[in-house]
Short mmCIF file of C-alpha atoms and ligand atoms in Angstrom, two decimals:
data_model
loop_
_atom_site.label_atom_id
_atom_site.label_comp_id
_atom_site.label_asym_id
_atom_site.label_seq_id
_atom_site.Cartn_x
_atom_site.Cartn_y
_atom_site.Cartn_z
CA MET A 1 -18.48 -43.32 21.47
CA LEU A 2 -20.47 -40.62 23.15
CA THR A 3 -17.55 -39.94 25.47
CA THR A 4 -15.20 -39.69 22.49
CA LEU A 5 -17.51 -37.21 20.75
CA LEU A 6 -17.86 -35.21 23.91
CA LEU A 7 -14.10 -35.13 24.37
CA LEU A 8 -13.64 -34.08 20.75
CA ALA A 9 -16.17 -31.29 21.17
CA LEU A 10 -14.50 -30.16 24.36
CA SER A 11 -11.02 -30.18 22.87
CA ALA A 12 -12.18 -28.14 19.85
CA ALA A 13 -13.32 -25.28 22.04
CA PRO A 14 -10.49 -23.35 23.71
CA ALA A 15 -10.41 -23.63 27.47
CA PRO A 16 -11.11 -20.53 29.52
CA GLY A 17 -8.15 -18.17 29.48
CA GLN A 18 -6.40 -20.14 26.79
CA THR A 19 -4.33 -18.21 24.28
CA PRO A 20 -5.79 -18.32 20.77
CA SER A 21 -4.65 -21.09 18.46
CA ALA A 22 -3.18 -20.37 15.03
CA ALA A 23 -6.36 -21.89 13.59
CA GLU A 24 -8.61 -19.50 15.50
CA VAL A 25 -6.63 -16.50 14.27
CA GLY A 26 -6.26 -18.02 10.81
CA ALA A 27 -10.05 -18.28 10.52
CA VAL A 28 -10.55 -14.53 10.93
CA TYR A 29 -7.33 -13.37 9.27
CA PRO A 30 -8.37 -13.25 5.57
CA ASP A 31 -11.31 -11.00 6.37
CA ALA A 32 -9.22 -8.78 8.68
CA TYR A 33 -6.61 -8.40 5.95
CA LYS A 34 -9.27 -7.46 3.40
CA LEU A 35 -10.54 -4.85 5.83
CA TYR A 36 -6.98 -3.57 6.28
CA LEU A 37 -6.58 -3.08 2.52
CA ASP A 38 -9.93 -1.31 2.31
CA LEU A 39 -9.16 1.04 5.20
CA HIS A 40 -5.65 1.69 3.86
CA GLN A 41 -7.10 2.81 0.53
CA HIS A 42 -9.73 5.01 2.17
CA PRO A 43 -7.85 7.04 4.79
CA GLU A 44 -9.59 10.00 6.44
CA LEU A 45 -8.15 12.93 8.35
CA SER A 46 -8.65 13.48 12.08
CA SER A 47 -12.29 14.25 13.00
CA GLN A 48 -13.40 13.46 9.43
CA GLU A 49 -13.46 9.65 9.89
CA THR A 50 -17.09 9.16 8.80
CA ARG A 51 -16.64 6.30 6.31
CA THR A 52 -14.09 4.64 8.57
CA ALA A 53 -16.34 4.84 11.64
CA ALA A 54 -19.37 3.58 9.71
CA THR A 55 -17.35 0.63 8.38
CA ILE A 56 -16.10 -0.38 11.84
CA ALA A 57 -19.55 0.13 13.40
CA ALA A 58 -21.24 -2.05 10.76
CA ARG A 59 -18.70 -4.86 11.21
CA LEU A 60 -19.06 -4.90 14.98
CA ARG A 61 -22.86 -4.69 14.86
CA ALA A 62 -22.92 -7.70 12.51
CA LEU A 63 -20.90 -9.64 15.10
CA GLY A 64 -23.55 -9.01 17.75
CA TYR A 65 -21.99 -6.07 19.58
CA GLU A 66 -24.25 -3.29 20.85
CA VAL A 67 -22.85 -0.37 18.84
CA THR A 68 -23.18 3.37 19.44
CA GLU A 69 -21.85 5.81 16.86
CA HIS A 70 -20.97 9.52 17.03
CA VAL A 71 -19.45 9.34 20.51
CA GLY A 72 -17.25 12.44 20.77
CA GLY A 73 -17.59 13.25 17.06
CA THR A 74 -17.00 10.19 14.89
CA GLY A 75 -16.18 7.81 17.79
CA VAL A 76 -17.59 4.27 17.97
CA VAL A 77 -18.35 2.27 21.13
CA ALA A 78 -19.22 -1.44 20.85
CA VAL A 79 -20.24 -3.43 23.90
CA MET A 80 -20.59 -7.19 24.35
CA LYS A 81 -21.93 -8.40 27.68
CA ASN A 82 -21.11 -12.00 28.52
CA GLY A 83 -22.13 -12.64 32.10
CA PRO A 84 -20.63 -11.29 35.32
CA GLY A 85 -16.96 -10.36 35.42
CA PRO A 86 -14.62 -7.47 34.73
CA THR A 87 -15.25 -4.79 32.12
CA ILE A 88 -12.30 -4.46 29.74
CA MET A 89 -11.82 -1.83 27.04
CA LEU A 90 -9.83 -2.27 23.82
CA ARG A 91 -9.10 0.84 21.79
CA THR A 92 -8.19 1.56 18.19
CA GLU A 93 -7.70 4.94 16.56
CA LEU A 94 -9.59 5.82 13.37
CA ASP A 95 -7.63 8.65 11.79
CA ALA A 96 -4.99 9.06 9.08
CA LEU A 97 -2.54 11.87 8.26
CA PRO A 98 -2.05 14.56 5.61
CA VAL A 99 0.87 12.69 4.04
CA GLU A 100 1.38 11.69 0.40
CA GLU A 101 2.01 7.94 0.30
CA LYS A 102 5.27 6.99 -1.45
CA THR A 103 5.50 3.32 -0.47
CA GLY A 104 4.94 2.12 -4.03
CA LEU A 105 2.61 -0.59 -2.71
CA PRO A 106 -0.09 -1.82 -5.10
CA TYR A 107 -2.68 -0.74 -2.52
CA ALA A 108 -1.09 2.66 -1.78
CA SER A 109 -3.47 5.50 -1.00
CA THR A 110 -4.10 8.09 -3.70
CA VAL A 111 -6.72 9.93 -1.66
CA ARG A 112 -6.78 13.72 -1.46
CA THR A 113 -9.12 15.80 0.61
CA LYS A 114 -9.63 19.24 2.15
CA ASP A 115 -8.01 19.88 5.51
CA PRO A 116 -9.78 22.07 8.12
CA SER A 117 -8.25 25.20 6.58
CA GLY A 118 -9.72 24.27 3.19
CA ALA A 119 -6.37 23.34 1.65
CA ASP A 120 -6.19 20.35 -0.70
CA VAL A 121 -4.02 17.68 0.96
CA PRO A 122 -3.01 14.05 0.36
CA VAL A 123 -4.13 11.49 2.97
CA MET A 124 -2.35 8.33 4.11
CA HIS A 125 -2.57 5.86 6.98
CA ALA A 126 1.05 6.69 7.79
CA CYS A 127 0.72 5.81 11.48
CA GLY A 128 -0.72 2.31 11.04
CA HIS A 129 -4.14 3.03 12.54
CA ASP A 130 -5.63 1.00 9.67
CA LEU A 131 -3.77 -2.04 11.01
CA HIS A 132 -5.02 -1.32 14.53
CA MET A 133 -8.61 -1.21 13.27
CA ALA A 134 -8.30 -4.43 11.26
CA ALA A 135 -6.79 -6.14 14.32
CA LEU A 136 -9.59 -4.91 16.57
CA VAL A 137 -12.26 -6.25 14.22
CA GLY A 138 -10.38 -9.58 13.91
CA THR A 139 -10.12 -9.76 17.69
CA ALA A 140 -13.80 -8.82 18.05
CA THR A 141 -14.68 -11.71 15.72
CA VAL A 142 -12.66 -14.25 17.71
CA MET A 143 -14.10 -13.00 21.02
CA ALA A 144 -17.70 -13.05 19.73
CA GLY A 145 -17.23 -16.60 18.48
CA SER A 146 -15.66 -17.98 21.65
CA LYS A 147 -17.84 -16.70 24.46
CA GLY A 148 -17.13 -19.84 26.48
CA THR A 149 -13.52 -18.69 26.93
CA TRP A 150 -14.23 -15.44 28.77
CA HIS A 151 -16.82 -13.71 30.88
CA GLY A 152 -17.53 -10.11 31.73
CA THR A 153 -18.07 -7.13 29.47
CA LEU A 154 -15.96 -6.26 26.46
CA VAL A 155 -15.97 -2.61 25.37
CA LEU A 156 -14.36 -1.90 21.99
CA ILE A 157 -13.77 1.70 21.06
CA GLY A 158 -12.88 3.38 17.79
CA GLN A 159 -11.35 6.67 18.79
CA PRO A 160 -11.25 9.57 16.34
CA ALA A 161 -8.62 12.29 16.05
CA GLU A 162 -5.64 10.77 17.84
CA GLU A 163 -3.21 12.66 15.63
CA THR A 164 -4.63 15.99 16.73
CA ILE A 165 -4.72 14.85 20.39
CA THR A 166 -8.43 15.70 20.63
CA GLY A 167 -10.36 12.46 20.13
CA ALA A 168 -9.84 10.77 23.51
CA LYS A 169 -10.85 13.95 25.33
CA ALA A 170 -13.92 14.32 23.10
CA MET A 171 -15.06 10.74 23.79
CA LEU A 172 -14.64 11.24 27.54
CA ALA A 173 -16.54 14.54 27.39
CA ASP A 174 -19.33 12.75 25.52
CA GLY A 175 -19.82 10.23 28.34
CA LEU A 176 -17.56 7.31 27.40
CA LEU A 177 -17.21 6.37 31.07
CA THR A 178 -20.79 7.15 32.13
CA ARG A 179 -23.04 6.18 29.22
CA PHE A 180 -21.34 2.82 28.74
CA PRO A 181 -20.07 0.13 31.15
CA ARG A 182 -17.11 1.67 32.96
CA PRO A 183 -13.90 -0.25 32.13
CA ASP A 184 -11.92 -1.75 35.02
CA ALA A 185 -8.90 -1.81 32.71
CA GLY A 186 -7.98 -0.79 29.19
CA VAL A 187 -5.79 -2.24 26.45
CA ALA A 188 -4.22 -0.63 23.38
CA LEU A 189 -1.29 -1.24 21.10
CA HIS A 190 0.71 0.70 18.52
CA VAL A 191 2.50 -0.61 15.47
CA GLY A 192 5.93 0.71 14.51
CA ASN A 193 9.19 -0.19 12.79
CA GLY A 194 11.12 -0.30 16.05
CA LEU A 195 10.55 -4.07 16.20
CA PRO A 196 10.21 -6.74 13.51
CA ALA A 197 6.72 -8.05 12.79
CA GLY A 198 5.93 -11.07 14.95
CA LYS A 199 7.26 -9.42 18.10
CA VAL A 200 5.65 -7.18 20.69
CA GLY A 201 7.33 -4.72 23.04
CA VAL A 202 6.25 -4.31 26.63
CA GLY A 203 7.23 -2.14 29.53
CA SER A 204 5.84 -0.93 32.79
CA GLY A 205 5.36 2.51 34.30
CA TYR A 206 5.87 5.54 32.02
CA ARG A 207 5.79 4.57 28.34
CA TYR A 208 5.18 7.91 26.63
CA ALA A 209 5.85 11.43 27.83
CA ASN A 210 3.95 14.51 28.89
CA SER A 211 4.02 16.73 25.83
CA ASP A 212 3.61 20.51 26.05
CA SER A 213 3.57 22.96 23.16
CA VAL A 214 4.60 26.53 23.95
CA ARG A 215 4.80 29.55 21.67
CA ILE A 216 6.90 32.51 22.83
CA THR A 217 6.48 35.89 21.11
CA ILE A 218 9.36 38.20 21.93
CA TYR A 219 8.74 41.91 21.41
CA GLY A 220 11.32 44.41 20.15
CA ARG A 221 11.17 47.74 18.38
CA GLY A 222 11.54 47.81 14.60
CA ALA A 223 14.27 49.94 13.02
CA HIS A 224 16.58 50.21 10.01
CA GLY A 225 19.24 47.53 10.04
CA SER A 226 21.90 50.19 9.89
CA ALA A 227 20.62 51.94 13.04
CA PRO A 228 20.34 49.37 15.82
CA GLU A 229 20.42 52.17 18.43
CA ALA A 230 16.99 53.25 17.17
CA GLY A 231 15.38 49.89 17.90
CA VAL A 232 15.34 46.84 20.16
CA ASP A 233 16.40 43.72 18.27
CA PRO A 234 14.07 40.78 19.09
CA ILE A 235 16.28 38.41 17.07
CA VAL A 236 19.19 38.91 19.45
CA ILE A 237 16.86 38.43 22.43
CA ALA A 238 15.47 35.28 20.77
CA ALA A 239 18.98 33.90 20.22
CA ARG A 240 19.92 34.43 23.87
CA THR A 241 16.59 32.97 25.01
CA ILE A 242 17.13 29.80 22.95
CA LEU A 243 20.57 29.22 24.44
CA ALA A 244 19.41 29.96 27.99
CA LEU A 245 16.50 27.52 27.57
CA GLN A 246 19.05 24.77 26.96
CA THR A 247 20.34 25.21 30.51
CA ILE A 248 17.00 24.04 31.98
CA VAL A 249 17.64 20.36 31.29
CA SER A 250 21.42 20.54 31.69
CA ARG A 251 21.55 22.72 34.84
CA GLU A 252 18.18 22.65 36.63
CA VAL A 253 16.52 19.25 36.18
CA PRO A 254 18.03 16.53 38.41
CA PRO A 255 20.29 14.30 36.27
CA GLY A 256 18.23 11.20 37.04
CA GLU A 257 15.04 12.73 35.64
CA ALA A 258 14.15 12.86 31.96
CA ALA A 259 13.21 16.06 30.13
CA VAL A 260 13.52 17.52 26.63
CA VAL A 261 13.25 21.19 25.64
CA THR A 262 13.34 21.64 21.85
CA VAL A 263 12.94 24.92 20.01
CA GLY A 264 11.49 23.63 16.77
CA TYR A 265 11.16 26.91 14.92
CA VAL A 266 12.26 30.53 15.00
CA HIS A 267 10.24 32.98 12.95
CA ALA A 268 11.46 36.57 12.67
CA GLY A 269 12.08 39.27 10.16
CA THR A 270 11.45 39.81 6.47
CA LYS A 271 14.57 41.47 5.05
CA ASN A 272 18.27 41.60 5.87
CA ASN A 273 18.38 45.35 6.53
CA ILE A 274 15.30 45.59 8.75
CA ILE A 275 15.26 44.98 12.49
CA PRO A 276 11.84 43.38 13.02
CA ASP A 277 9.52 44.26 15.88
CA HIS A 278 8.93 40.72 17.09
CA ALA A 279 10.27 37.17 16.96
CA GLU A 280 8.42 33.92 17.60
CA LEU A 281 9.78 30.66 19.03
CA GLY A 282 7.93 27.33 18.89
CA LEU A 283 8.81 24.82 21.61
CA THR A 284 8.01 21.24 22.43
CA ILE A 285 8.64 20.07 26.00
CA ARG A 286 8.68 16.40 27.03
CA THR A 287 8.77 15.04 30.56
CA TYR A 288 7.52 12.06 32.59
CA GLU A 289 7.16 13.16 36.22
CA PRO A 290 4.52 15.83 36.96
CA ALA A 291 6.94 17.72 39.26
CA VAL A 292 9.57 17.89 36.50
CA ARG A 293 6.96 19.10 34.04
CA THR A 294 5.93 21.94 36.38
CA GLN A 295 9.58 22.81 37.02
CA VAL A 296 10.50 22.95 33.32
CA LEU A 297 7.45 25.02 32.32
CA ALA A 298 8.13 27.49 35.15
CA ALA A 299 11.79 27.78 34.12
CA ILE A 300 10.80 28.53 30.50
CA THR A 301 8.55 31.39 31.68
CA ARG A 302 11.23 32.74 34.01
CA ILE A 303 13.99 32.64 31.37
CA ALA A 304 11.86 34.10 28.57
CA ASN A 305 10.78 37.00 30.80
CA ALA A 306 14.29 37.63 32.11
CA GLU A 307 15.94 37.58 28.67
CA SER A 308 13.38 40.05 27.32
CA ALA A 309 14.00 42.31 30.30
CA ALA A 310 17.77 41.97 29.82
CA GLY A 311 17.38 42.95 26.17
CA ASN A 312 15.34 46.05 27.07
CA ALA A 313 12.22 44.77 25.31
CA PRO A 314 9.34 47.27 25.32
CA LYS A 315 7.09 44.65 26.96
CA PRO A 316 7.35 41.13 28.38
CA PRO A 317 7.03 38.22 25.94
CA LEU A 318 3.70 36.52 25.28
CA ILE A 319 4.03 32.91 26.46
CA ASP A 320 1.25 30.74 25.04
CA HIS A 321 0.98 27.16 26.34
CA TYR A 322 -1.40 26.09 23.62
CA GLU A 323 -1.43 22.28 23.63
CA SER A 324 -0.58 19.51 26.06
CA THR A 325 -0.90 15.76 26.54
CA ASP A 326 -0.23 13.78 29.68
CA ALA A 327 2.27 10.96 29.99
CA LEU A 328 1.09 7.45 29.23
CA TYR A 329 1.54 5.17 32.21
CA ASP A 330 1.31 1.37 32.04
CA ALA A 331 -0.07 -0.06 35.27
CA PRO A 332 2.82 -2.25 36.51
CA VAL A 333 0.39 -4.83 37.89
CA LEU A 334 -1.12 -5.31 34.41
CA ALA A 335 2.27 -5.37 32.69
CA ASP A 336 3.54 -8.00 35.16
CA ARG A 337 0.44 -10.12 34.68
CA LEU A 338 0.23 -9.85 30.90
CA GLU A 339 3.84 -10.23 29.85
CA PRO A 340 3.83 -14.01 30.51
CA VAL A 341 0.42 -14.23 28.79
CA LEU A 342 1.94 -12.70 25.65
CA ALA A 343 5.00 -14.91 25.98
CA SER A 344 2.87 -18.04 25.99
CA ALA A 345 0.74 -16.79 23.07
CA LEU A 346 3.59 -15.56 20.85
CA GLY A 347 6.66 -17.38 22.13
CA LYS A 348 9.05 -16.10 24.77
CA ASP A 349 11.52 -14.66 22.22
CA ASN A 350 8.77 -12.61 20.63
CA VAL A 351 8.08 -10.53 23.74
CA VAL A 352 10.76 -7.97 24.39
CA THR A 353 11.09 -5.21 26.93
CA VAL A 354 11.25 -1.81 25.27
CA PRO A 355 12.33 1.45 26.89
CA ALA A 356 9.99 4.38 27.37
CA VAL A 357 10.10 7.01 24.63
CA MET A 358 9.48 10.75 24.63
CA ALA A 359 6.66 10.50 22.07
CA SER A 360 3.11 11.27 23.17
CA GLU A 361 -0.30 9.72 22.64
CA ASP A 362 -3.75 10.84 23.78
CA TYR A 363 -4.68 7.39 25.12
CA SER A 364 -3.21 8.90 28.30
CA TYR A 365 -6.50 10.77 28.84
CA PHE A 366 -8.32 7.46 29.41
CA ILE A 367 -5.72 6.53 32.05
CA GLU A 368 -6.02 10.00 33.62
CA ALA A 369 -9.78 9.49 33.74
CA GLY A 370 -9.31 6.34 35.83
CA VAL A 371 -8.85 3.43 33.41
CA PRO A 372 -5.63 1.63 34.42
CA SER A 373 -4.17 0.27 31.22
CA PHE A 374 -1.81 -1.98 29.37
CA TYR A 375 -0.38 -0.30 26.26
CA PHE A 376 2.13 -2.26 24.24
CA SER A 377 4.15 -1.96 21.03
CA LEU A 378 3.52 -4.11 17.99
CA GLY A 379 6.42 -4.91 15.68
CA GLY A 380 5.69 -3.74 12.13
CA ALA A 381 8.99 -4.11 10.27
CA ASP A 382 9.61 -6.75 7.64
CA PRO A 383 12.00 -9.00 9.63
CA GLN A 384 14.56 -9.20 6.80
CA LYS A 385 14.52 -5.45 6.12
CA PHE A 386 14.77 -4.90 9.87
CA ALA A 387 17.91 -7.06 10.07
CA GLU A 388 19.44 -5.34 7.01
CA ALA A 389 18.66 -1.87 8.34
CA LYS A 390 20.20 -2.78 11.68
CA ALA A 391 23.35 -4.11 10.02
CA ALA A 392 23.64 -1.02 7.83
CA GLY A 393 22.85 1.38 10.65
CA THR A 394 20.11 3.08 8.63
CA PRO A 395 16.75 3.24 10.40
CA LEU A 396 13.61 2.08 8.60
CA PRO A 397 10.95 4.73 7.82
CA SER A 398 9.25 5.81 11.03
CA ASN A 399 5.55 6.34 11.67
CA HIS A 400 4.28 9.43 9.80
CA SER A 401 6.84 8.90 7.00
CA PRO A 402 5.43 8.72 3.42
CA PHE A 403 7.38 5.42 3.18
CA PHE A 404 5.90 3.83 6.33
CA ALA A 405 4.66 0.38 5.33
CA PRO A 406 4.23 -2.24 8.04
CA ASP A 407 4.68 -5.89 7.09
CA ALA A 408 0.95 -6.30 7.35
CA GLU A 409 0.49 -10.06 7.36
CA PRO A 410 2.67 -11.09 10.32
CA ALA A 411 1.92 -7.84 12.17
CA LEU A 412 -1.84 -8.29 11.85
CA ARG A 413 -1.76 -11.95 12.89
CA THR A 414 0.42 -11.05 15.87
CA ALA A 415 -1.86 -8.18 16.86
CA ILE A 416 -4.99 -10.36 16.84
CA THR A 417 -3.24 -13.18 18.73
CA ALA A 418 -1.89 -10.75 21.34
CA GLU A 419 -5.18 -8.90 21.80
CA VAL A 420 -7.24 -12.07 22.18
CA ALA A 421 -4.74 -13.56 24.64
CA VAL A 422 -4.71 -10.38 26.74
CA LEU A 423 -8.50 -9.94 26.70
CA ARG A 424 -9.18 -13.57 27.58
CA ASN A 425 -6.78 -13.30 30.47
CA LEU A 426 -8.33 -10.11 31.83
CA LEU A 427 -11.89 -11.32 31.28
CA GLN A 428 -11.62 -14.00 33.96
CA GLY A 429 -12.51 -14.00 37.64
CA SER A 430 -14.49 -11.24 39.25
CA ALA A 431 -14.46 -7.50 38.65
CA GLU A 432 -13.79 -7.05 42.39
CA ALA A 433 -10.65 -9.19 42.27
CA LEU A 434 -9.25 -7.21 39.35
CA ARG A 435 -10.14 -3.88 40.95
CA ARG A 436 -8.53 -5.02 44.19
CA ALA A 437 -5.33 -6.06 42.37
CA LEU A 438 -5.20 -2.73 40.54
CA GLY A 439 -6.15 -0.71 43.60
CA GLU A 440 -3.55 -2.35 45.82
CA ALA A 441 -0.86 -1.68 43.24
CA LYS A 442 -1.53 2.04 43.06
ZN1 ZN B 501 0.74 9.09 14.65
ZN1 ZN B 502 -0.51 6.52 15.83
#
């Protein structure tokens, strides 16, 4: 009898490293979903996530995590120590976007607020960060309640201001890696409509691109539109510059390397019969390899200067490289180790390999700072709508769209299952063994 009871007790508790059962996830799901609805209806703009951060902090504190708030602005760090072993970080973002929700959902956001310039703007969780937060709290609950299945230190972070590419940097500057246990590895995911809910997308190596924002101001000399000889036309110089910039990727970058140079806006002039005295171009540049990035940025400077000189501009253009993010790189050793873990947790067919994209994400700053990471995609699309959209050839609303509405239930369950499986796998063995595996792979 005693043996039977003991066996029953043992079989009820998941074995070390075991992927979470549907029952384990099911037990935390209703509360995670409630949290999702609450966060969805209370979105906050980047760097203004005070209610959001306080909500997440309170939840994690109640679960027994050691919680520190106001890390790099509104950032939250929650630590749970559970014996010797690796230190693993899981990250969620906290912020929403100035987008007016048009999903028609009963829980759609109607929030409006003031943006940093004082303008009245609508706010919506149009990037799914509310789902990431609900998943992290669900995962935190499972991990806190199953300490026999893992050992080491779990560091959960709520990162502010991802959409403005400032929050990760701010948390690092505020001592994320020095004031708290330093992670041996990091984990993050992002929901999107590129995959149906229930599936995850994995890859290894570069996942997201280096992103550089450049503003070029081309100088001319203003004149009457009827007397071009009296001026220098910056619009003509701008037009030639734009076309010449398109030869960087087609004629200078090796064909096997990836790069994008997009001129996203041209601002010049006020009236049809006035030659203006300047023109402004706004560029976004995407690359993976550091050498290609350097090459493309140098070529932009060279071409912009040369076209202004060719056009007899009174002075060289002002080239302002005002914003940049580094590429996001998935440590291949982690991707190789964790793909089968996800396959056994979610089913082999639910883990698909996805190609790298030219989007950008400031999680890359944590990797830059020395936290090798596993960043994966979470399917968010309603599986039926996904199939219909594919058949019709019309893409579903992307992240940042006012119509972006992930199929929350299966996506949230999948996120919690995947996160717990990955964390339990990484929180095994010794920190040294993990560091060695990651170090040898570099
Ligand atoms: Zn976003
Ligand atoms: Zn996002």
